[in-house]
CSV table of C-alpha atoms in Angstrom, one decimal:
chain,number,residue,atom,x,y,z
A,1,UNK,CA,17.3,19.3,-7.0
A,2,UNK,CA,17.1,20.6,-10.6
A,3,UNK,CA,16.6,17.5,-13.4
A,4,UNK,CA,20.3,17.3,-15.4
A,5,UNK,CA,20.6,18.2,-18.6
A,6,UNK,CA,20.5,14.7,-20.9
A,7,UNK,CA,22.9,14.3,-23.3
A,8,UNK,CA,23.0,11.8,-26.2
A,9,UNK,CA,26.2,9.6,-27.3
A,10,UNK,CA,26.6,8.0,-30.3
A,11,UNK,CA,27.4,4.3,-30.2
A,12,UNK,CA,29.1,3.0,-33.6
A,13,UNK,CA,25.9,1.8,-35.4
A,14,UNK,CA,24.7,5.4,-34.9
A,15,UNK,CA,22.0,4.5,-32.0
A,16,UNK,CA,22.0,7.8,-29.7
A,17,UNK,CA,22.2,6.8,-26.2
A,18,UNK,CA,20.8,9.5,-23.4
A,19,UNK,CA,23.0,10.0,-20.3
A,20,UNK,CA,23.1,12.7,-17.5
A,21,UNK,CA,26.3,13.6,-15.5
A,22,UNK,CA,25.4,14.6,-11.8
A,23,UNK,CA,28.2,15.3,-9.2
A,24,UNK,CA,31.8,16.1,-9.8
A,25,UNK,CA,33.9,13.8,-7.1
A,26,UNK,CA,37.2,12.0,-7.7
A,27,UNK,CA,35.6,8.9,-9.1
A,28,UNK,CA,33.8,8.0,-12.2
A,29,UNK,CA,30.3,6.2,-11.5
A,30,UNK,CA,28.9,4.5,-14.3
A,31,UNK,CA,25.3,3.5,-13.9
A,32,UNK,CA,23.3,1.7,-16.1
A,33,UNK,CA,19.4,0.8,-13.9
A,34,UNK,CA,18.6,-1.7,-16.4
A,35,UNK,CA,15.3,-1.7,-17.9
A,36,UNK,CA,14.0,0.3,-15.6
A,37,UNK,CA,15.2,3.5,-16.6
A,38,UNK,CA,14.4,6.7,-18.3
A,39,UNK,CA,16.8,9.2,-17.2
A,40,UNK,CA,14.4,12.1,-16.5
A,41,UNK,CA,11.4,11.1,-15.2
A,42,UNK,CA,13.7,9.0,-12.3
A,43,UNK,CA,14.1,12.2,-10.5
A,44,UNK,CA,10.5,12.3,-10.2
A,45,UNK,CA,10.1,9.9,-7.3
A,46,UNK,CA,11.9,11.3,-4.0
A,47,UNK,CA,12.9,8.1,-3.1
A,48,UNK,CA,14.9,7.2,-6.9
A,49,UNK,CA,15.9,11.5,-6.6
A,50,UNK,CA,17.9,10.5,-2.7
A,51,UNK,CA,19.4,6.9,-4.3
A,52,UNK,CA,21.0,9.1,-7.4
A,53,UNK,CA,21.9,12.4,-5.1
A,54,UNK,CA,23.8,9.8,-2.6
A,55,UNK,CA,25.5,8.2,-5.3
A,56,UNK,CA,26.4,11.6,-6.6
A,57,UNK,CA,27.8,12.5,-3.4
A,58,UNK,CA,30.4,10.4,-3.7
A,59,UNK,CA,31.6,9.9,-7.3
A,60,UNK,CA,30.9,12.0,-10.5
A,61,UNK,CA,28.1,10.1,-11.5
A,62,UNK,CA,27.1,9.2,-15.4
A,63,UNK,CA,24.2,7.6,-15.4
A,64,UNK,CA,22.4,6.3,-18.8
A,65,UNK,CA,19.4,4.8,-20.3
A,66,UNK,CA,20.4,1.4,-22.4
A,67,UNK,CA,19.3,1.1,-25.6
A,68,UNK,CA,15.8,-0.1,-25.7
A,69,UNK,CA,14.5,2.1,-22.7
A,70,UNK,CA,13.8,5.2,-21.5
A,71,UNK,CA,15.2,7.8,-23.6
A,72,UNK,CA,17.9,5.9,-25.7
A,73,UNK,CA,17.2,4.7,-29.1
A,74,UNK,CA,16.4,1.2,-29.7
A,75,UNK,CA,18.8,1.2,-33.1
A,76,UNK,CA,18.6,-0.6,-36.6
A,77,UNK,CA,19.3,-4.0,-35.0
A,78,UNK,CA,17.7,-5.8,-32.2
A,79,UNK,CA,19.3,-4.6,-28.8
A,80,UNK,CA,21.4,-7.1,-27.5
A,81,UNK,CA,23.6,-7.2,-24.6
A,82,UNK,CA,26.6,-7.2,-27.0
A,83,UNK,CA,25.5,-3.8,-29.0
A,84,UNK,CA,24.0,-3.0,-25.6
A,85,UNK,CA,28.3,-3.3,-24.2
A,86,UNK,CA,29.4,-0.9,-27.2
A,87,UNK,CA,27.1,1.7,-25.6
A,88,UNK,CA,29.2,1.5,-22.3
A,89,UNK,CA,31.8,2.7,-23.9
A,90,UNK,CA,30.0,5.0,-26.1
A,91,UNK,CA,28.6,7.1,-23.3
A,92,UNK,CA,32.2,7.0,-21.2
A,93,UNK,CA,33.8,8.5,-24.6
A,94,UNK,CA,31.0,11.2,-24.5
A,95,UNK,CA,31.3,12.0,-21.4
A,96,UNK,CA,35.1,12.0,-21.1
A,97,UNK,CA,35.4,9.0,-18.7
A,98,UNK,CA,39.1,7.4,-19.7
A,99,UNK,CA,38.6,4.5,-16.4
A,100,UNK,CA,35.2,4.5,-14.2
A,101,UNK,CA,33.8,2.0,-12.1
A,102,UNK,CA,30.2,0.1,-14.0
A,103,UNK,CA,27.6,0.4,-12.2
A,104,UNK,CA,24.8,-2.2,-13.3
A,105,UNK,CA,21.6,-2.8,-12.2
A,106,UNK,CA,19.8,-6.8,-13.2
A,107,UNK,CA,19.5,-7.0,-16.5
A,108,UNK,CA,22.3,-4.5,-17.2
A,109,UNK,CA,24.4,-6.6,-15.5
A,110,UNK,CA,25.2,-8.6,-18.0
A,111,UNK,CA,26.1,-6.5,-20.8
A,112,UNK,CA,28.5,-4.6,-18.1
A,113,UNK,CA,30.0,-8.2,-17.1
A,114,UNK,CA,30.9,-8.4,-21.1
A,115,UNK,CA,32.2,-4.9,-21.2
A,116,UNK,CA,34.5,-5.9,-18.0
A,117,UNK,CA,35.9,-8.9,-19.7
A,118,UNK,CA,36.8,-7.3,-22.9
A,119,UNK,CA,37.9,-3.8,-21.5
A,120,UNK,CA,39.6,-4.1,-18.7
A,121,UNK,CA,41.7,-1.2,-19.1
A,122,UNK,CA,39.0,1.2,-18.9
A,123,UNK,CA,37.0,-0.7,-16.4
A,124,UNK,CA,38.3,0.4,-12.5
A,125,UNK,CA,35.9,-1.4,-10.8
A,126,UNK,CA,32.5,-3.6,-11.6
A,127,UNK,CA,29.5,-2.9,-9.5
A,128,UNK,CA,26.7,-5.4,-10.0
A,129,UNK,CA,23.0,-6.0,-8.0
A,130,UNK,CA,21.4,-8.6,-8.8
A,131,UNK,CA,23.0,-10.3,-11.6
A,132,UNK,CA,21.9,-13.3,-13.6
A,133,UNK,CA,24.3,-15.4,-15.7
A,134,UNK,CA,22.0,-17.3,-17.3
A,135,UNK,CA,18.2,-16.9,-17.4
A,136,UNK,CA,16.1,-20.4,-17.7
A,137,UNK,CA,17.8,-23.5,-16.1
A,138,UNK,CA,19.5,-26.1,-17.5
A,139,UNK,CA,20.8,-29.4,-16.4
A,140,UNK,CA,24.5,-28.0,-16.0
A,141,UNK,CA,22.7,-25.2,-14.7
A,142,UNK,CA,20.0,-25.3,-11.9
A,143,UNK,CA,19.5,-21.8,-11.0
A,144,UNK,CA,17.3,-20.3,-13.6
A,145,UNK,CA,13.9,-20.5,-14.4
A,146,UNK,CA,12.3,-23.5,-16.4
A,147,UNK,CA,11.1,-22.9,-19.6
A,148,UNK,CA,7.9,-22.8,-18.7
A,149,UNK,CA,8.6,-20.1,-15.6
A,150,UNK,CA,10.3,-18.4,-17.7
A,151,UNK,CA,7.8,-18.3,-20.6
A,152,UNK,CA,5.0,-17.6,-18.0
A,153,UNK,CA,7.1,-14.7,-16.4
A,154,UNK,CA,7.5,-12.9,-19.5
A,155,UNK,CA,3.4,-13.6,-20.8
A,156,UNK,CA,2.6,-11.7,-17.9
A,157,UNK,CA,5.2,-9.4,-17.8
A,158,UNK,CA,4.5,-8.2,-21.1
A,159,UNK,CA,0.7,-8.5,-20.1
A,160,UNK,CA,0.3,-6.1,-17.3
A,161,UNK,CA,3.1,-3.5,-17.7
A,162,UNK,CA,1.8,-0.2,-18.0
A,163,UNK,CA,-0.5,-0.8,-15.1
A,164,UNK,CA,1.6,-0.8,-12.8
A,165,UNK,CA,0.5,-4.3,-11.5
A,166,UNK,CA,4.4,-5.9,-11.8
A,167,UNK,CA,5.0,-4.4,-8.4
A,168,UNK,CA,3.6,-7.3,-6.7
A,169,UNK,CA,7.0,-9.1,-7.8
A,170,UNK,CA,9.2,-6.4,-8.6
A,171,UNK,CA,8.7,-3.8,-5.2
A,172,UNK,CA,6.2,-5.6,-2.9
A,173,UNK,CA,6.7,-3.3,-0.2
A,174,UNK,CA,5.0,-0.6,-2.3
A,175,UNK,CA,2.4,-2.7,-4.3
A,176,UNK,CA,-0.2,-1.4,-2.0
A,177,UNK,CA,1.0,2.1,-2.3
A,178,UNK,CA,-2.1,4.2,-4.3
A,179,UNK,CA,0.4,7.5,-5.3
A,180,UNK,CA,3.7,4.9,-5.9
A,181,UNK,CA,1.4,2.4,-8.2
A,182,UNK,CA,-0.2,5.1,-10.6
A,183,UNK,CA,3.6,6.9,-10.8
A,184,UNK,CA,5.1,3.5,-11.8
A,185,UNK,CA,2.7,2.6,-14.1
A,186,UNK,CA,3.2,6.0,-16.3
A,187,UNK,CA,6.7,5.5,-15.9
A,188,UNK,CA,6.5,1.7,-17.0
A,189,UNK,CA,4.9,3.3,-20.4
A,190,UNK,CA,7.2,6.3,-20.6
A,191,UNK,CA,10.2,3.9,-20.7
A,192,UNK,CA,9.0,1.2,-23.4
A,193,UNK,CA,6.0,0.0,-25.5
A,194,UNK,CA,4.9,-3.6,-24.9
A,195,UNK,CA,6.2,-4.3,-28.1
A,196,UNK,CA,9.5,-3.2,-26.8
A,197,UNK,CA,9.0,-5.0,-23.6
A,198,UNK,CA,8.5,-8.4,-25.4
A,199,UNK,CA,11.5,-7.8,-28.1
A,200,UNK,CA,13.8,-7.0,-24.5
A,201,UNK,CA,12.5,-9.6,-22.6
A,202,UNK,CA,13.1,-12.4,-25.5
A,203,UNK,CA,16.4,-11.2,-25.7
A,204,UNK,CA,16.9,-11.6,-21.8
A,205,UNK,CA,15.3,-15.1,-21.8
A,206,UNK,CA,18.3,-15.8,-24.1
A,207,UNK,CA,21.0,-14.8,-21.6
A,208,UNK,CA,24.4,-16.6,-20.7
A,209,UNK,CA,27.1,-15.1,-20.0
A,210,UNK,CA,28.5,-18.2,-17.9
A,211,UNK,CA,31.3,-18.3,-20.2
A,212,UNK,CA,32.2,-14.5,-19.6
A,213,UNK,CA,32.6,-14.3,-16.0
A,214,UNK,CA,36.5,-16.0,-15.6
A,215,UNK,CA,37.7,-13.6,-18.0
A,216,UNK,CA,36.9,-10.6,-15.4
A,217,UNK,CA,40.0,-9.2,-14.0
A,218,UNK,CA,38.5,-6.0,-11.9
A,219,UNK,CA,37.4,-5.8,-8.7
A,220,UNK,CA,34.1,-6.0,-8.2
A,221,UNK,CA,31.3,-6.2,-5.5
A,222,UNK,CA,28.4,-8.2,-5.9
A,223,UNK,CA,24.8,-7.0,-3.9
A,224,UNK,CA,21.7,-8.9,-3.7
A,225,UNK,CA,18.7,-8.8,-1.5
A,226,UNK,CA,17.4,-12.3,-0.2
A,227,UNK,CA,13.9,-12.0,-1.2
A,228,UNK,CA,14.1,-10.3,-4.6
A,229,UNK,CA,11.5,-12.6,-6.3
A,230,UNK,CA,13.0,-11.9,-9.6
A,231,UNK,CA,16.7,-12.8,-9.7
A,232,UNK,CA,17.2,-16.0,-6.8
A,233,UNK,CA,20.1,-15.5,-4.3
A,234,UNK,CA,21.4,-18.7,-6.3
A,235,UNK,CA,21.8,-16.3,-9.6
A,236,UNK,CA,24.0,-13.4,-8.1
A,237,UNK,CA,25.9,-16.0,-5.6
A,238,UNK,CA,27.0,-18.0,-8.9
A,239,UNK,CA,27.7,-14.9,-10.6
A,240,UNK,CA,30.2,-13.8,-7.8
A,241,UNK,CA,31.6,-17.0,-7.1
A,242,UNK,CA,32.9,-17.0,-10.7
A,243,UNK,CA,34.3,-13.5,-10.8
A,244,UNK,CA,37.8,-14.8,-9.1
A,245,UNK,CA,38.3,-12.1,-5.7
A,246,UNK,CA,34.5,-11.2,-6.0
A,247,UNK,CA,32.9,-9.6,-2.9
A,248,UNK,CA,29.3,-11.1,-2.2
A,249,UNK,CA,26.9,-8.8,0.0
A,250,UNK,CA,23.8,-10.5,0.3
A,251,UNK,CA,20.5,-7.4,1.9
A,252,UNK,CA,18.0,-7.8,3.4
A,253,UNK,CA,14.8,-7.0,2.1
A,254,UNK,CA,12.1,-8.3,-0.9
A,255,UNK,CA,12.2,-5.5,-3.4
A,256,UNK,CA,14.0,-5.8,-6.9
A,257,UNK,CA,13.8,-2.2,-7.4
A,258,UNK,CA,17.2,-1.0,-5.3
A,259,UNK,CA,16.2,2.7,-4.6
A,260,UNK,CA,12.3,1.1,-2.9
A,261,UNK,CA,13.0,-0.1,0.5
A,262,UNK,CA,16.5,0.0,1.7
A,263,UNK,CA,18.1,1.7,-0.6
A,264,UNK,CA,20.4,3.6,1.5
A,265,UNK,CA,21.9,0.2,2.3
A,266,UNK,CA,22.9,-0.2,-1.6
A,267,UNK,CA,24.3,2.9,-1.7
A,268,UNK,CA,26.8,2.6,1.5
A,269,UNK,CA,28.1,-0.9,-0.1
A,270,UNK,CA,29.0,1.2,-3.5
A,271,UNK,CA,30.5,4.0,-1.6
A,272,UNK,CA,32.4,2.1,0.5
A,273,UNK,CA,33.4,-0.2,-2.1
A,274,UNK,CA,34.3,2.9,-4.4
A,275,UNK,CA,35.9,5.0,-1.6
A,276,UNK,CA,37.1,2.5,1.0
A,277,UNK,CA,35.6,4.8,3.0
A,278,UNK,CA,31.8,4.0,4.7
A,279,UNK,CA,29.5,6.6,5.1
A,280,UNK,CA,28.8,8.4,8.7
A,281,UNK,CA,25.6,7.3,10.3
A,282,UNK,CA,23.2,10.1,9.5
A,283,UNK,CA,19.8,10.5,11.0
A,284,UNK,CA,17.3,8.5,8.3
A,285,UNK,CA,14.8,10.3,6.9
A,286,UNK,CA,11.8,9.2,4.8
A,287,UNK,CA,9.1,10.2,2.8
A,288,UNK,CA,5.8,10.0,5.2
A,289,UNK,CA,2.3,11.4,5.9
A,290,UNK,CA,1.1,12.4,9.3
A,291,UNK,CA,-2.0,12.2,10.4
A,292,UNK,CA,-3.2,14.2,13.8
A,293,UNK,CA,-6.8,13.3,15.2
A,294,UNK,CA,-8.6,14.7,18.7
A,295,UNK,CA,-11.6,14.6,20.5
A,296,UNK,CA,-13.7,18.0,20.3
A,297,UNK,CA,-14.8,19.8,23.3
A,298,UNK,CA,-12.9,17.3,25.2
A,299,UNK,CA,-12.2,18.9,28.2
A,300,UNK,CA,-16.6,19.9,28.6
A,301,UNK,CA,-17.0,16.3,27.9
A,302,UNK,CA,-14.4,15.2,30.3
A,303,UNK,CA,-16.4,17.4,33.3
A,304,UNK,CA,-19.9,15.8,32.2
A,305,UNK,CA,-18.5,12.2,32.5
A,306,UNK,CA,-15.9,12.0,35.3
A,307,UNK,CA,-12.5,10.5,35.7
A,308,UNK,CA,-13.9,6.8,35.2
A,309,UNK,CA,-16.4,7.8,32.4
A,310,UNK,CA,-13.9,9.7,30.7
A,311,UNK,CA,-11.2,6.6,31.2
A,312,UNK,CA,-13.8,4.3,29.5
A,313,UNK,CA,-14.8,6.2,27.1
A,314,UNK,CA,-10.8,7.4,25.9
A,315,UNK,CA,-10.3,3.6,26.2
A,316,UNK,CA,-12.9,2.6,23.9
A,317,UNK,CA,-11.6,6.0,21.3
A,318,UNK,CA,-8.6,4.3,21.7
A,319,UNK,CA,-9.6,0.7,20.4
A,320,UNK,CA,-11.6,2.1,17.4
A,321,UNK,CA,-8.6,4.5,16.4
A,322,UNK,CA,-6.0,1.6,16.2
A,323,UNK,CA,-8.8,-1.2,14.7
A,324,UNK,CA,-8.6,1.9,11.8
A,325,UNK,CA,-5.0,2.1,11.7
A,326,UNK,CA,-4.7,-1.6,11.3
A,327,UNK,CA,-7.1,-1.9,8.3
A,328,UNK,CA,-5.2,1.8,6.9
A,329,UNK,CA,-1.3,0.2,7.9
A,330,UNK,CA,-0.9,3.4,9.5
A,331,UNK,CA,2.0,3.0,12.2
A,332,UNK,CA,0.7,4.8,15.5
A,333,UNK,CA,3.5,6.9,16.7
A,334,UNK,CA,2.2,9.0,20.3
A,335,UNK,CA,-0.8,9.3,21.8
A,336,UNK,CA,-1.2,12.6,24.0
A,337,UNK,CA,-4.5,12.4,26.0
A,338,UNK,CA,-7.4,11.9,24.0
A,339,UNK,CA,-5.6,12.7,20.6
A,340,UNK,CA,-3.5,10.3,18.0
A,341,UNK,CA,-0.4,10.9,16.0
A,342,UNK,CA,0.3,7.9,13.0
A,343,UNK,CA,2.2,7.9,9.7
A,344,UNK,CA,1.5,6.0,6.7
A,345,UNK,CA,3.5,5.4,3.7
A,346,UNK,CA,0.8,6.3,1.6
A,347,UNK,CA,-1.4,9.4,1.6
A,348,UNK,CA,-4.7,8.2,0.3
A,349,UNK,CA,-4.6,5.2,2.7
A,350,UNK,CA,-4.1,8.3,5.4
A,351,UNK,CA,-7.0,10.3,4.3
A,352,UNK,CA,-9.4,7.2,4.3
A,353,UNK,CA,-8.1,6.5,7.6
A,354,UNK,CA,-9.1,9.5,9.0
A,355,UNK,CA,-12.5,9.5,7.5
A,356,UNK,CA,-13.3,5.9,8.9
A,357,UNK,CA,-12.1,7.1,12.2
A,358,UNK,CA,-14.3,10.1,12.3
A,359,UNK,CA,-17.7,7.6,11.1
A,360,UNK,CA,-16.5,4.9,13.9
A,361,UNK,CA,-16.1,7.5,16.6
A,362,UNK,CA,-19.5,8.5,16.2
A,363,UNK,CA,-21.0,5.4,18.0
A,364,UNK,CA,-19.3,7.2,21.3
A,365,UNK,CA,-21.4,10.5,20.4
A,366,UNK,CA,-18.2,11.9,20.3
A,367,UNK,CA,-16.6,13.7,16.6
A,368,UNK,CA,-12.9,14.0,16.2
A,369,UNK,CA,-11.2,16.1,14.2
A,370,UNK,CA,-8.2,15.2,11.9
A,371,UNK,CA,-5.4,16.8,10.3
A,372,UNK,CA,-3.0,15.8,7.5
A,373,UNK,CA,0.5,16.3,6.2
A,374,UNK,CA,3.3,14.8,3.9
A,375,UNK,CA,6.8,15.3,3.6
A,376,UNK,CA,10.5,14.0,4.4
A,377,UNK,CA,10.5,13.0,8.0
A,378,UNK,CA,13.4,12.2,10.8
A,379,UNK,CA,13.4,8.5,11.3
A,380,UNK,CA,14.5,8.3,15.0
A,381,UNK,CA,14.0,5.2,17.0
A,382,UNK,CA,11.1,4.2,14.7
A,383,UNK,CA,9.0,7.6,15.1
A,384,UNK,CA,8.9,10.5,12.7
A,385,UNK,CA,9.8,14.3,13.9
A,386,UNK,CA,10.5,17.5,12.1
A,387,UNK,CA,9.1,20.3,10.6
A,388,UNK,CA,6.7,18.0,8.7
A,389,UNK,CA,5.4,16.8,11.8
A,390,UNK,CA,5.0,19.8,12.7
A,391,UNK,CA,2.9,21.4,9.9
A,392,UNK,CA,0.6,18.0,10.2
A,393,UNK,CA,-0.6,18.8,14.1
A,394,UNK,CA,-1.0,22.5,12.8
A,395,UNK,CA,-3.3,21.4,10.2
A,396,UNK,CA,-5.4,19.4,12.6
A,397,UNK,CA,-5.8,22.4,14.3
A,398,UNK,CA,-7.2,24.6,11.9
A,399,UNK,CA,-10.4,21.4,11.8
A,400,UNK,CA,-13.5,21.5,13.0
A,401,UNK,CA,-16.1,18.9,14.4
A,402,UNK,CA,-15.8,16.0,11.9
A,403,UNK,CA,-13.7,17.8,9.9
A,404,UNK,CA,-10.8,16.5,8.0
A,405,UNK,CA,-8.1,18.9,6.9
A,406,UNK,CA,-5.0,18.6,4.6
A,407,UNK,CA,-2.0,20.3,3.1
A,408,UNK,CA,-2.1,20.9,-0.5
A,409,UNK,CA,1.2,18.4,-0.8
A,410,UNK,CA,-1.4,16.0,0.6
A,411,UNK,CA,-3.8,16.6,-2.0
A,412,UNK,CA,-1.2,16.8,-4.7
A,413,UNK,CA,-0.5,13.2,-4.0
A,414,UNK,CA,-3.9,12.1,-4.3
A,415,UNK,CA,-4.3,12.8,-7.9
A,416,UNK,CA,-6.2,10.3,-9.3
A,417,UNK,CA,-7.4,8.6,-6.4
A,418,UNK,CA,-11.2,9.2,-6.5
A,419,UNK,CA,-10.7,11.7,-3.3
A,420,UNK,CA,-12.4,15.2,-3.4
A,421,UNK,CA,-11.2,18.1,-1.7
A,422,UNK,CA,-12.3,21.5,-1.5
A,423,UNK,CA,-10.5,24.5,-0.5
A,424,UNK,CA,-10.5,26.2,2.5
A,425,UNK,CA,-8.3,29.4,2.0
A,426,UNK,CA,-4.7,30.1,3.0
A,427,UNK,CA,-3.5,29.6,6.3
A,428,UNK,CA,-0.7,30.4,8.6
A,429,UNK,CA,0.6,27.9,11.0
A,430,UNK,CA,2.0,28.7,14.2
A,431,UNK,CA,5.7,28.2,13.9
A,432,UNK,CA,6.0,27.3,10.3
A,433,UNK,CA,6.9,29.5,8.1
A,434,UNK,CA,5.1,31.5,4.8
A,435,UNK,CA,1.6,30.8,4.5
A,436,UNK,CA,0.1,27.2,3.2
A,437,UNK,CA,-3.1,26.2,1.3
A,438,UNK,CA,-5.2,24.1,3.2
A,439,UNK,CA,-8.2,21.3,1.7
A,440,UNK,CA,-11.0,19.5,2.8
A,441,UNK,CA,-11.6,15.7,2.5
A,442,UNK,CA,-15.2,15.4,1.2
A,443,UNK,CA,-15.0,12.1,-0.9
């Protein structure tokens, strides 16, 4: 979909705050990501795009950058989670929300819980994933981080962002991810300087909003995923066990970004939390690239060899293909005769796979050919179908001896990678429609 138009409110100190509106249902969806955020460039990753479309689906959905981050202004003062609370309310005002439910993400969480307390007439409902109620431990408090955690944390915090690195804590299922590591870390400078980062996280390190949570009076739902590295089951369990009527839903999964991994599971807790209504199963669908790979002039080979030659030697194709995908984490998917069929979650992994695969073959005095695609997939019983799919075996096709052959989407998604590609014309693929650029992998 088409990026919404940002808008700015002004909070009382004059600090514009930028917001979008997205959607138009029955309820008023507040959402604040927390520091990660920057309102525009957040439609940039498919996966962020399909967490904020679902929550549009459902609710007419405000979403807004705190002050500090992305797009808002940082203000005269030092942001704080109390000045951060006033902007709640500045951006409901602006967009003409009288009652919505908050939506918080980490460390929004806590200016929301203070917005909750003290305006409870405008607040429907409180929404909160991963919370913290206080950040480094104390003796009447054993659920933080100690000082020196705490002070290490933010040292290296402040050290690598821009980079990109973080990911190994805050999205580990992605750190390894070439195309999701290089978009994060523009997006981790697009949404704050280090400076910034440091004067935010100080402020964090401060947190304790113990005293504020028995003064909520709204219903709210509590999410956390078990292995988030960053806020401890202990934090968000504490935070809903002292929210009186507080539901707890504890995820699985390791990320501490909510729209990287599961994130469909988030967003069916909020709906049906919201609605009382549960979304419909639905087919999932993800963001993948396919990867095609046969044997050439397999069926002459075949006749020169033999039934039991040919068996050995597709045995021993076999064995080198998967050794490949291992090292690559593709996920093999079919095998039909002599030729493979695997997605990966990353394209550049993909493309190297199927360059080591055409090198390793060789030692048969055989060549392969190979064929690759990207694009949103059906997710059924763990294998991907669909037009994508698809256009990825059509591709292969177009290959030659040794050959490996991609979609521009493919090579789009490789910017940056060190990979080469060089053109090979326009092409059209039997039973896909228009016509679609296809590459070369030559580095």
């Amino acid at each position: 979909m088409n990026v919404p138009v940002t808008k700015y409110a002004k909070a009382p100190d004059g600090t514009s705050v930028a917001f979008q509106i997205v959607g138009g249902g029955p309820v008023d969806l507040v959402y604040a990501p927390g520091i990660w955020s920057n309102v525009e460039l957040m439609w940039e990753e498919p996966r962020w795009a399909r967490f904020l479309e679902r929550l549009a689906s459902f609710a007419r959905l405000i979403a807004f950058d705190m002050r500090g981050v992305g797009l808002s202004d940082r203000g005269p003062q030092p942001p704080t989670i109390e000045l951060q609370r006033d902007d709640i309310e500045a951006v409901m005002d602006a967009a003409g929300v009288r009652e919505g439910v908050v939506f918080a993400g980490a460390r929004a969480a806590s200016m929301s819980m203070l917005f909750a307390a003290t305006h409870p007439e405008r607040t429907k409902a409180l929404v909160l994933y991963a919370p913290v109620a206080k950040t480094v431990a104390t003796p009447d408090f054993p659920h933080g981080k100690t000082v020196e955690e705490q002070s290490a944390f933010v040292e290296r915090f402040v050290r690598e962002v821009g980079t990109g690195r973080n990911l190994a804590l805050q999205a580990p299922s992605v750190a390894d991810d070439e195309r999701f590591v290089a978009w994060w870390a523009r997006f981790e400078r697009l949404v704050a300087s280090p400076s910034a980062y440091e004067e935010l996280a100080r402020i964090f390190s401060d947190v304790d909003v113990r005293g504020v949570l028995p003064a909520i009076h709204v219903p709210t739902l509590v999410l956390h995923r078990e292995g988030d590295a960053i806020v401890s089951r202990a934090q968000a369990r504490y935070v809903a066990d002292h929210i009186a009527g507080t539901r707890f839903v504890g995820l699985p999964g390791e990320d501490h970004i909510p729209f990287v991994g599961d994130g469909d599971a988030i967003v069916d807790e909020v709906q049906e939390f919201v609605t009382g209504v549960r979304p419909a199963p639905e087919v999932d669908r993800i963001l993948a690239t396919v990867l095609f790979t046969d044997i050439v002039a397999s069926t002459e080979r075949q006749a020169a060899l033999g039934d039991r030659g040919w068996k050995d030697l597709v045995e021993r194709h076999h064995a080198l293909v998967r050794a490949q995908l291992t090292r690559f984490r593709g996920l093999e998917q079919d095998t039909a005769g002599d030729g493979f069929y695997a997605r990966f979650d990353g394209p550049a992994r993909a493309i190297r796979c199927a360059q080591e695969i055409v090198e390793v073959v060789r030692e048969l005095g055989i060549e392969v050919r190979a064929g690759l695609h990207a694009g949103e997939c059906e997710l059924v019983d763990g294998k991907c179908g669909g037009l994508s799919v698809s256009i990825g075996a059509r591709v292969m096709a177009l290959a030659g001896p040794s050959e490996v052959l991609v979609s521009q989407t493919v090579r789009d998604l490789t910017a940056g990678s060190g990979l080469a590609f060089e053109g090979v014309g326009e092409h059209e693929l039997k039973g896909v429609p228009g016509t679609w650029r296809v590459y070369r992998a030559v580095g």
